[in-house]
């Protein structure tokens, strides 16, 4: 029986994000508790969190170490802004972050992945202006890319429905093709075909002048567009073209950061180092909103030559480096380290892949894509696009597994604490549900 104390009597006041309001109101799905790998609904049902929150609860839910750190910080120093003043814990958090991200010496704190992307794009534009190349105004993204929902990220993003309501965005944004190719269907990990698509960037340099392009932003593994691991050699070629033309390369690691591929960051997994890296989500295990932009010293130093009394960068947020978020970030990094969570993600990745591809004989499945603890099961579309994905999502919820429908694709990104028995259960549940 539903616990009425957890069911609001008015569902109209809250304008929910990315939600079909009428559909939700007709059948509200309310989660009221979380622990470890599981959520609890208002009527007491346990659901396996197959999406890690929203690609973000990497250490599982309700970690007592993180909770205690947030509570302690709230009782000592609840808020300080960071405009021309500071507080020690933000600096400690920054130091811990750059220790994890070798090759990067600085981090600019934001409050979300969307803010991190817009910050990185602004840093790139300002970097070139500081170096006397203010003509570099073009920003390059990809089709099917998701870079948040702020104006800059939406401009370089490539998911049409996200953009269609808002008209013209940043006017100098261009896009490369995505890397989802039919010949790569059912690839295990990185697909063999598609490195040639990096030459789209060469074409943009030829058409618009490489000297006019400020930055290229890519997700090392595309997430919200449908989970696309990069083809072998693709990221390396993008990096080489950027370097040859003086273009900054931004990796959007809001999804892949903090262990999703078994390494702290995807640039380490692929051994391709960008100039800027955006992060969020797993940064605080999603307990307190926080994001950031890692920058190399080469980028940071370009901002040190202005008047000493003026800000290095005319940009920031009221809550940048928030004390509670900083405390949560440090505690989260401690949990990742002490419980060897990234190592567990690496160990589970092979079992995860085997489980997923054991489903390839199901006739309703058109493709399976995976890398690390990321997955996409693409269903054969029906008469109405997205209907099969929504139906599978609803059925899996009833079976006790939360997934994420992206059109007719079911995406999964479980907490990195997942174990062998749970992976086996996920496989059995998927097989018993998808048809």
Coordinates of C-alpha atoms in Angstrom, one line a residue:
X1 CA 0.0 0.0 0.0
X2 CA 1.3 3.5 -0.9
X3 CA 2.6 5.5 2.0
X4 CA 0.5 8.7 1.7
X5 CA 3.0 10.7 3.7
X6 CA 5.3 10.4 0.7
X7 CA 2.7 11.3 -1.9
X8 CA 2.2 15.1 -2.4
X9 CA -1.4 16.1 -2.8
X10 CA -0.5 18.5 -5.6
X11 CA 1.7 17.5 -8.4
X12 CA 1.2 20.7 -10.4
X13 CA 3.6 23.2 -8.7
X14 CA 6.8 21.5 -9.6
X15 CA 7.7 22.1 -13.3
X16 CA 9.8 18.9 -13.8
X17 CA 12.8 18.8 -16.1
X18 CA 12.7 16.7 -19.3
X19 CA 9.4 15.2 -18.3
X20 CA 6.1 14.6 -20.0
X21 CA 4.0 16.2 -17.3
X22 CA 0.6 14.7 -18.1
X23 CA 2.1 11.2 -18.4
X24 CA 3.9 11.6 -15.0
X25 CA 0.8 13.0 -13.3
X26 CA -1.3 10.1 -14.5
X27 CA 1.2 7.5 -13.2
X28 CA 3.7 9.2 -10.8
X29 CA 6.8 7.2 -10.0
X30 CA 8.0 8.4 -6.6
X31 CA 11.3 7.3 -5.0
X32 CA 11.5 8.0 -1.3
X33 CA 14.7 6.3 -0.2
X34 CA 18.1 5.1 -1.4
X35 CA 20.8 2.8 0.0
X36 CA 23.7 1.2 -1.8
X37 CA 22.6 -0.1 -5.2
X38 CA 18.9 0.4 -4.6
X39 CA 16.1 2.9 -4.5
X40 CA 12.9 2.4 -2.5
X41 CA 9.5 3.6 -3.8
X42 CA 6.7 5.1 -1.8
X43 CA 5.0 1.7 -1.6
X44 CA 8.1 0.0 -0.4
X45 CA 9.4 -1.6 -3.6
X46 CA 13.2 -1.9 -4.0
X47 CA 14.5 -1.0 -7.4
X48 CA 18.1 -1.6 -8.6
X49 CA 19.5 1.8 -9.7
X50 CA 20.6 0.7 -13.2
X51 CA 21.5 4.3 -14.1
X52 CA 23.5 5.3 -11.1
X53 CA 21.1 8.2 -10.5
X54 CA 21.7 9.9 -13.7
X55 CA 25.2 8.7 -14.5
X56 CA 26.3 10.2 -11.2
X57 CA 26.0 8.0 -8.0
X58 CA 29.2 6.2 -8.8
X59 CA 29.8 5.0 -5.2
X60 CA 26.2 4.0 -4.6
X61 CA 23.7 5.7 -2.4
X62 CA 23.8 7.0 1.2
X63 CA 27.5 6.7 1.9
X64 CA 27.8 7.5 5.6
X65 CA 31.3 9.0 5.1
X66 CA 30.0 11.6 2.6
X67 CA 26.8 12.3 4.7
X68 CA 28.9 13.0 7.8
X69 CA 31.3 15.3 5.9
X70 CA 28.4 17.4 4.6
X71 CA 26.7 17.6 8.0
X72 CA 29.9 18.6 9.7
X73 CA 30.6 21.3 7.1
X74 CA 27.1 22.7 7.4
X75 CA 27.5 23.1 11.1
X76 CA 30.8 24.9 10.8
X77 CA 30.7 27.1 7.7
X78 CA 27.6 26.8 5.6
X79 CA 28.4 29.3 2.9
X80 CA 31.2 31.6 1.7
X81 CA 31.3 33.1 -1.8
X82 CA 34.7 33.0 -3.6
X83 CA 34.8 36.5 -5.2
X84 CA 38.0 38.1 -3.9
X85 CA 37.8 36.0 -0.8
X86 CA 38.0 32.3 0.0
X87 CA 37.7 29.4 2.4
X88 CA 40.2 26.6 3.0
X89 CA 38.1 23.6 2.0
X90 CA 37.6 24.8 -1.6
X91 CA 41.4 24.9 -2.0
X92 CA 41.8 21.5 -0.4
X93 CA 39.1 20.1 -2.8
X94 CA 40.9 21.7 -5.8
X95 CA 44.2 20.2 -4.7
X96 CA 42.7 16.7 -4.3
X97 CA 41.1 17.0 -7.7
X98 CA 44.2 17.9 -9.6
X99 CA 46.1 15.1 -7.9
X100 CA 43.7 12.7 -9.5
X101 CA 43.9 14.3 -12.9
X102 CA 47.5 14.1 -13.8
X103 CA 48.6 16.6 -16.5
X104 CA 46.1 19.2 -15.2
X105 CA 47.1 21.8 -12.6
X106 CA 44.0 23.9 -12.1
X107 CA 40.3 23.5 -11.7
X108 CA 37.5 26.1 -12.0
X109 CA 34.5 25.1 -9.8
X110 CA 31.0 25.3 -11.2
X111 CA 27.7 23.8 -9.9
X112 CA 26.8 21.4 -12.7
X113 CA 27.9 19.8 -15.9
X114 CA 26.0 22.4 -18.0
X115 CA 27.8 25.2 -16.2
X116 CA 31.1 23.4 -16.6
X117 CA 30.6 23.2 -20.4
X118 CA 29.7 26.8 -20.7
X119 CA 32.6 27.7 -18.6
X120 CA 35.0 25.7 -20.7
X121 CA 33.7 27.2 -23.9
X122 CA 34.2 30.7 -22.4
X123 CA 37.6 29.9 -21.2
X124 CA 38.5 28.7 -24.7
X125 CA 37.3 32.0 -26.3
X126 CA 39.0 34.1 -23.7
X127 CA 42.2 32.1 -24.0
X128 CA 42.6 32.9 -27.7
X129 CA 41.7 36.6 -27.1
X130 CA 44.4 36.7 -24.4
X131 CA 46.9 35.3 -27.0
X132 CA 46.0 37.9 -29.6
X133 CA 43.8 35.6 -31.7
X134 CA 40.4 37.0 -30.9
X135 CA 39.2 36.0 -34.4
X136 CA 38.9 32.4 -33.2
X137 CA 35.1 32.4 -32.5
X138 CA 34.0 29.1 -34.0
X139 CA 33.0 26.3 -31.6
X140 CA 32.7 22.8 -32.9
X141 CA 30.6 20.0 -31.5
X142 CA 29.1 16.8 -32.9
X143 CA 25.7 15.4 -34.0
X144 CA 23.9 13.5 -31.3
X145 CA 26.2 15.1 -28.7
X146 CA 24.9 16.2 -25.3
X147 CA 26.8 19.0 -23.5
X148 CA 24.1 20.2 -21.0
X149 CA 21.3 22.6 -21.5
X150 CA 22.9 26.1 -21.0
X151 CA 23.2 28.3 -24.1
X152 CA 26.8 27.4 -25.0
X153 CA 26.4 23.7 -24.4
X154 CA 23.1 23.6 -26.2
X155 CA 24.8 25.3 -29.2
X156 CA 27.5 22.8 -29.6
X157 CA 25.2 19.9 -28.7
X158 CA 23.7 17.9 -31.4
X159 CA 20.4 16.5 -30.1
X160 CA 17.6 18.2 -32.2
X161 CA 14.7 18.0 -29.7
X162 CA 16.8 19.7 -27.0
X163 CA 17.3 22.7 -29.3
X164 CA 14.1 23.0 -31.3
X165 CA 12.2 25.2 -28.8
X166 CA 14.8 27.8 -28.5
X167 CA 15.7 29.1 -32.0
X168 CA 19.1 30.5 -32.8
X169 CA 21.7 29.9 -30.1
X170 CA 25.5 30.7 -30.4
X171 CA 25.8 31.8 -34.1
X172 CA 29.3 30.3 -34.7
X173 CA 28.7 26.7 -33.7
X174 CA 29.4 24.0 -36.3
X175 CA 29.1 20.2 -36.0
X176 CA 30.9 17.1 -37.1
X177 CA 29.0 13.9 -37.8
X178 CA 28.4 11.4 -35.0
X179 CA 30.2 8.0 -35.0
X180 CA 27.2 5.6 -34.8
X181 CA 27.7 3.4 -37.9
X182 CA 25.6 0.4 -38.8
X183 CA 28.7 -1.7 -39.6
X184 CA 29.7 -1.4 -36.0
X185 CA 26.5 -3.0 -34.6
X186 CA 27.1 -5.3 -31.6
X187 CA 30.7 -4.2 -31.2
X188 CA 32.3 -5.1 -27.9
X189 CA 33.9 -1.9 -26.6
X190 CA 35.5 0.4 -29.1
X191 CA 34.3 -0.2 -32.7
X192 CA 36.6 -0.9 -35.6
X193 CA 35.1 1.5 -38.1
X194 CA 34.7 5.3 -38.0
X195 CA 38.1 6.9 -37.4
X196 CA 37.7 8.6 -40.8
X197 CA 34.9 10.7 -39.4
X198 CA 37.5 12.8 -37.6
X199 CA 38.3 14.3 -41.0
X200 CA 35.0 16.2 -40.6
X201 CA 37.2 18.5 -38.5
X202 CA 39.7 18.8 -41.3
X203 CA 36.9 19.8 -43.6
X204 CA 35.7 22.5 -41.2
X205 CA 39.2 23.9 -41.0
X206 CA 39.4 24.0 -44.8
X207 CA 36.0 25.7 -45.1
X208 CA 36.2 28.2 -42.2
X209 CA 39.9 28.4 -41.6
X210 CA 41.5 26.5 -38.8
X211 CA 42.8 29.8 -37.5
X212 CA 39.2 30.8 -36.8
X213 CA 38.2 27.8 -34.7
X214 CA 38.5 28.3 -30.9
X215 CA 37.6 24.8 -29.6
X216 CA 36.3 21.4 -30.3
X217 CA 34.3 19.6 -27.7
X218 CA 33.6 15.9 -27.6
X219 CA 32.4 13.4 -25.1
X220 CA 35.0 10.6 -25.0
X221 CA 32.1 8.2 -24.9
X222 CA 28.9 9.9 -26.0
X223 CA 26.3 9.5 -23.2
X224 CA 22.8 11.0 -23.4
X225 CA 22.7 10.7 -27.2
X226 CA 22.7 6.9 -26.9
X227 CA 26.1 5.7 -25.6
X228 CA 28.6 5.6 -28.4
X229 CA 32.1 4.5 -27.6
X230 CA 34.6 6.2 -30.0
X231 CA 36.0 4.2 -33.0
X232 CA 39.6 3.1 -32.6
X233 CA 41.9 5.9 -33.6
X234 CA 39.1 8.5 -33.7
X235 CA 40.1 10.6 -30.6
X236 CA 43.8 10.4 -31.5
X237 CA 43.0 11.9 -34.9
X238 CA 40.8 14.7 -33.5
X239 CA 43.6 15.6 -31.1
X240 CA 46.2 15.7 -33.9
X241 CA 44.0 18.0 -36.1
X242 CA 43.4 20.3 -33.1
X243 CA 47.1 20.5 -32.4
X244 CA 48.0 21.2 -36.0
X245 CA 45.6 24.1 -36.1
X246 CA 46.1 25.6 -32.7
X247 CA 42.5 24.6 -31.6
X248 CA 41.8 23.8 -28.0
X249 CA 40.4 20.3 -27.4
X250 CA 37.7 19.9 -24.7
X251 CA 36.7 16.5 -23.3
X252 CA 33.3 16.6 -21.8
X253 CA 33.7 14.0 -19.0
X254 CA 30.6 14.8 -17.0
X255 CA 29.5 11.2 -17.6
X256 CA 32.9 9.4 -18.0
X257 CA 34.7 11.2 -15.2
X258 CA 35.4 9.6 -11.8
X259 CA 35.8 6.0 -12.7
X260 CA 33.1 5.1 -15.2
X261 CA 35.7 3.4 -17.5
X262 CA 37.8 2.1 -14.6
X263 CA 40.3 5.0 -14.7
X264 CA 39.7 8.3 -12.9
X265 CA 39.0 10.0 -16.3
X266 CA 38.4 8.8 -19.8
X267 CA 41.4 10.8 -21.2
X268 CA 43.6 8.5 -19.1
X269 CA 41.8 5.4 -20.5
X270 CA 42.2 6.5 -24.1
X271 CA 45.7 8.1 -23.5
X272 CA 44.6 11.2 -25.3
X273 CA 45.1 14.4 -23.4
X274 CA 42.8 17.4 -24.1
X275 CA 43.4 21.0 -23.1
X276 CA 40.3 21.3 -20.9
X277 CA 38.1 18.7 -19.2
X278 CA 34.6 19.3 -17.9
X279 CA 33.4 17.2 -14.9
X280 CA 30.4 17.0 -12.5
X281 CA 28.1 14.2 -11.5
X282 CA 30.4 11.7 -9.8
X283 CA 32.5 14.5 -8.4
X284 CA 30.4 14.5 -5.2
X285 CA 28.6 11.2 -5.8
X286 CA 25.7 13.5 -6.7
X287 CA 25.1 14.5 -3.0
X288 CA 25.7 18.2 -3.5
X289 CA 25.6 19.8 -6.9
X290 CA 29.1 20.5 -8.2
X291 CA 31.0 20.7 -11.4
X292 CA 34.3 21.9 -12.7
X293 CA 36.7 22.5 -15.5
X294 CA 40.3 21.1 -15.4
X295 CA 42.8 23.3 -17.2
X296 CA 46.4 22.7 -18.1
X297 CA 49.0 25.3 -17.0
X298 CA 49.4 26.3 -20.6
X299 CA 45.8 27.4 -20.7
X300 CA 45.8 28.9 -17.3
X301 CA 49.0 30.9 -17.8
X302 CA 47.4 32.8 -20.7
X303 CA 45.2 34.6 -18.1
X304 CA 48.0 35.8 -15.9
X305 CA 49.3 38.7 -18.0
X306 CA 46.6 41.3 -17.4
X307 CA 46.4 44.1 -14.8
X308 CA 47.1 42.7 -11.4
X309 CA 44.0 44.5 -9.9
X310 CA 41.6 43.0 -12.5
X311 CA 40.0 39.5 -12.4
X312 CA 41.8 36.9 -14.5
X313 CA 38.5 35.8 -15.9
X314 CA 35.3 37.7 -15.8
X315 CA 33.2 34.7 -15.1
X316 CA 32.0 32.7 -12.0
X317 CA 29.0 31.6 -10.0
X318 CA 27.7 32.5 -6.5
X319 CA 28.1 28.9 -5.4
X320 CA 31.5 28.1 -7.1
X321 CA 33.5 26.1 -4.6
X322 CA 30.6 26.0 -2.2
X323 CA 31.7 24.7 1.2
X324 CA 29.2 21.8 1.4
X325 CA 30.1 20.8 -2.2
X326 CA 33.8 21.0 -1.4
X327 CA 33.3 18.8 1.7
X328 CA 31.3 16.3 -0.3
X329 CA 33.9 16.2 -3.0
X330 CA 36.8 15.4 -0.6
X331 CA 34.8 12.8 1.2
X332 CA 33.8 11.2 -2.2
X333 CA 37.4 11.0 -3.3
X334 CA 38.2 9.4 0.0
X335 CA 35.5 6.7 -0.6
X336 CA 36.7 6.1 -4.2
X337 CA 40.2 5.6 -2.9
X338 CA 39.6 3.7 0.3
X339 CA 37.0 1.3 -1.2
X340 CA 39.0 0.9 -4.5
X341 CA 35.8 1.7 -6.4
X342 CA 37.6 2.6 -9.7
X343 CA 39.4 -0.8 -9.5
X344 CA 36.0 -2.5 -9.0
X345 CA 34.6 -0.8 -12.0
X346 CA 37.6 -2.0 -14.1
X347 CA 37.2 -5.6 -12.7
X348 CA 33.4 -5.6 -13.4
X349 CA 33.6 -4.2 -16.9
X350 CA 34.4 -7.6 -18.6
X351 CA 31.5 -9.3 -16.8
X352 CA 29.2 -6.4 -17.7
X353 CA 30.2 -6.7 -21.4
X354 CA 29.7 -10.5 -21.4
X355 CA 26.3 -10.1 -19.8
X356 CA 25.2 -7.5 -22.3
X357 CA 26.3 -9.3 -25.4
X358 CA 24.8 -12.6 -24.2
X359 CA 21.5 -10.9 -25.1
X360 CA 22.4 -10.4 -28.7
X361 CA 20.3 -13.4 -29.8
X362 CA 17.1 -11.6 -28.7
X363 CA 15.3 -10.6 -32.0
X364 CA 13.9 -7.4 -30.6
X365 CA 17.5 -6.0 -30.1
X366 CA 19.1 -4.1 -33.0
X367 CA 22.4 -3.2 -31.4
X368 CA 24.3 -3.4 -28.1
X369 CA 27.0 -0.9 -27.3
X370 CA 29.3 -0.9 -24.2
X371 CA 32.5 0.4 -22.7
X372 CA 33.5 0.3 -19.0
X373 CA 30.3 0.3 -17.0
X374 CA 28.2 2.0 -19.7
X375 CA 25.7 0.3 -21.9
X376 CA 23.1 0.9 -24.5
X377 CA 20.6 -1.7 -25.8
X378 CA 19.0 -0.4 -29.0
X379 CA 15.6 -1.9 -29.7
X380 CA 14.1 -2.3 -33.2
X381 CA 11.9 0.7 -33.6
X382 CA 8.1 0.3 -33.9
X383 CA 5.6 2.4 -35.8
X384 CA 6.2 5.4 -33.5
X385 CA 9.8 6.2 -32.6
X386 CA 10.5 5.9 -28.9
X387 CA 7.5 3.7 -28.1
X388 CA 9.6 0.5 -27.7
X389 CA 12.0 2.3 -25.5
X390 CA 9.3 3.7 -23.2
X391 CA 7.5 0.4 -23.0
X392 CA 10.7 -1.5 -22.1
X393 CA 11.5 1.1 -19.4
X394 CA 8.1 0.7 -17.8
X395 CA 8.3 -3.1 -17.9
X396 CA 11.8 -3.1 -16.4
X397 CA 10.7 -0.7 -13.6
X398 CA 7.9 -3.2 -12.7
X399 CA 10.6 -5.9 -12.6
X400 CA 12.7 -3.9 -10.2
X401 CA 15.3 -2.4 -12.6
X402 CA 15.6 1.3 -13.4
X403 CA 17.0 2.1 -16.8
X404 CA 17.0 5.2 -19.0
X405 CA 15.0 5.3 -22.3
X406 CA 16.7 7.3 -25.0
X407 CA 14.3 7.0 -27.9
X408 CA 14.2 3.2 -28.5
X409 CA 17.5 2.7 -26.7
X410 CA 17.8 1.5 -23.1
X411 CA 20.8 3.1 -21.5
X412 CA 22.5 1.9 -18.3
X413 CA 25.3 3.2 -16.1
X414 CA 25.0 1.4 -12.7
X415 CA 26.9 2.4 -9.6
X416 CA 30.6 1.4 -9.8
X417 CA 30.1 -0.7 -6.7
X418 CA 28.0 -3.3 -8.7
X419 CA 29.0 -6.9 -8.2
X420 CA 29.0 -10.2 -10.1
X421 CA 25.6 -11.5 -8.7
X422 CA 23.9 -8.2 -9.4
X423 CA 25.2 -8.1 -13.0
X424 CA 23.9 -11.7 -13.5
X425 CA 20.5 -10.5 -12.1
X426 CA 20.4 -7.6 -14.5
X427 CA 21.1 -9.9 -17.4
X428 CA 18.3 -12.3 -16.3
X429 CA 15.9 -9.4 -15.9
X430 CA 16.7 -7.9 -19.3
X431 CA 16.3 -11.3 -21.0
X432 CA 13.0 -11.9 -19.2
X433 CA 11.6 -8.5 -20.2
X434 CA 12.8 -7.5 -23.6
X435 CA 10.9 -9.2 -26.4

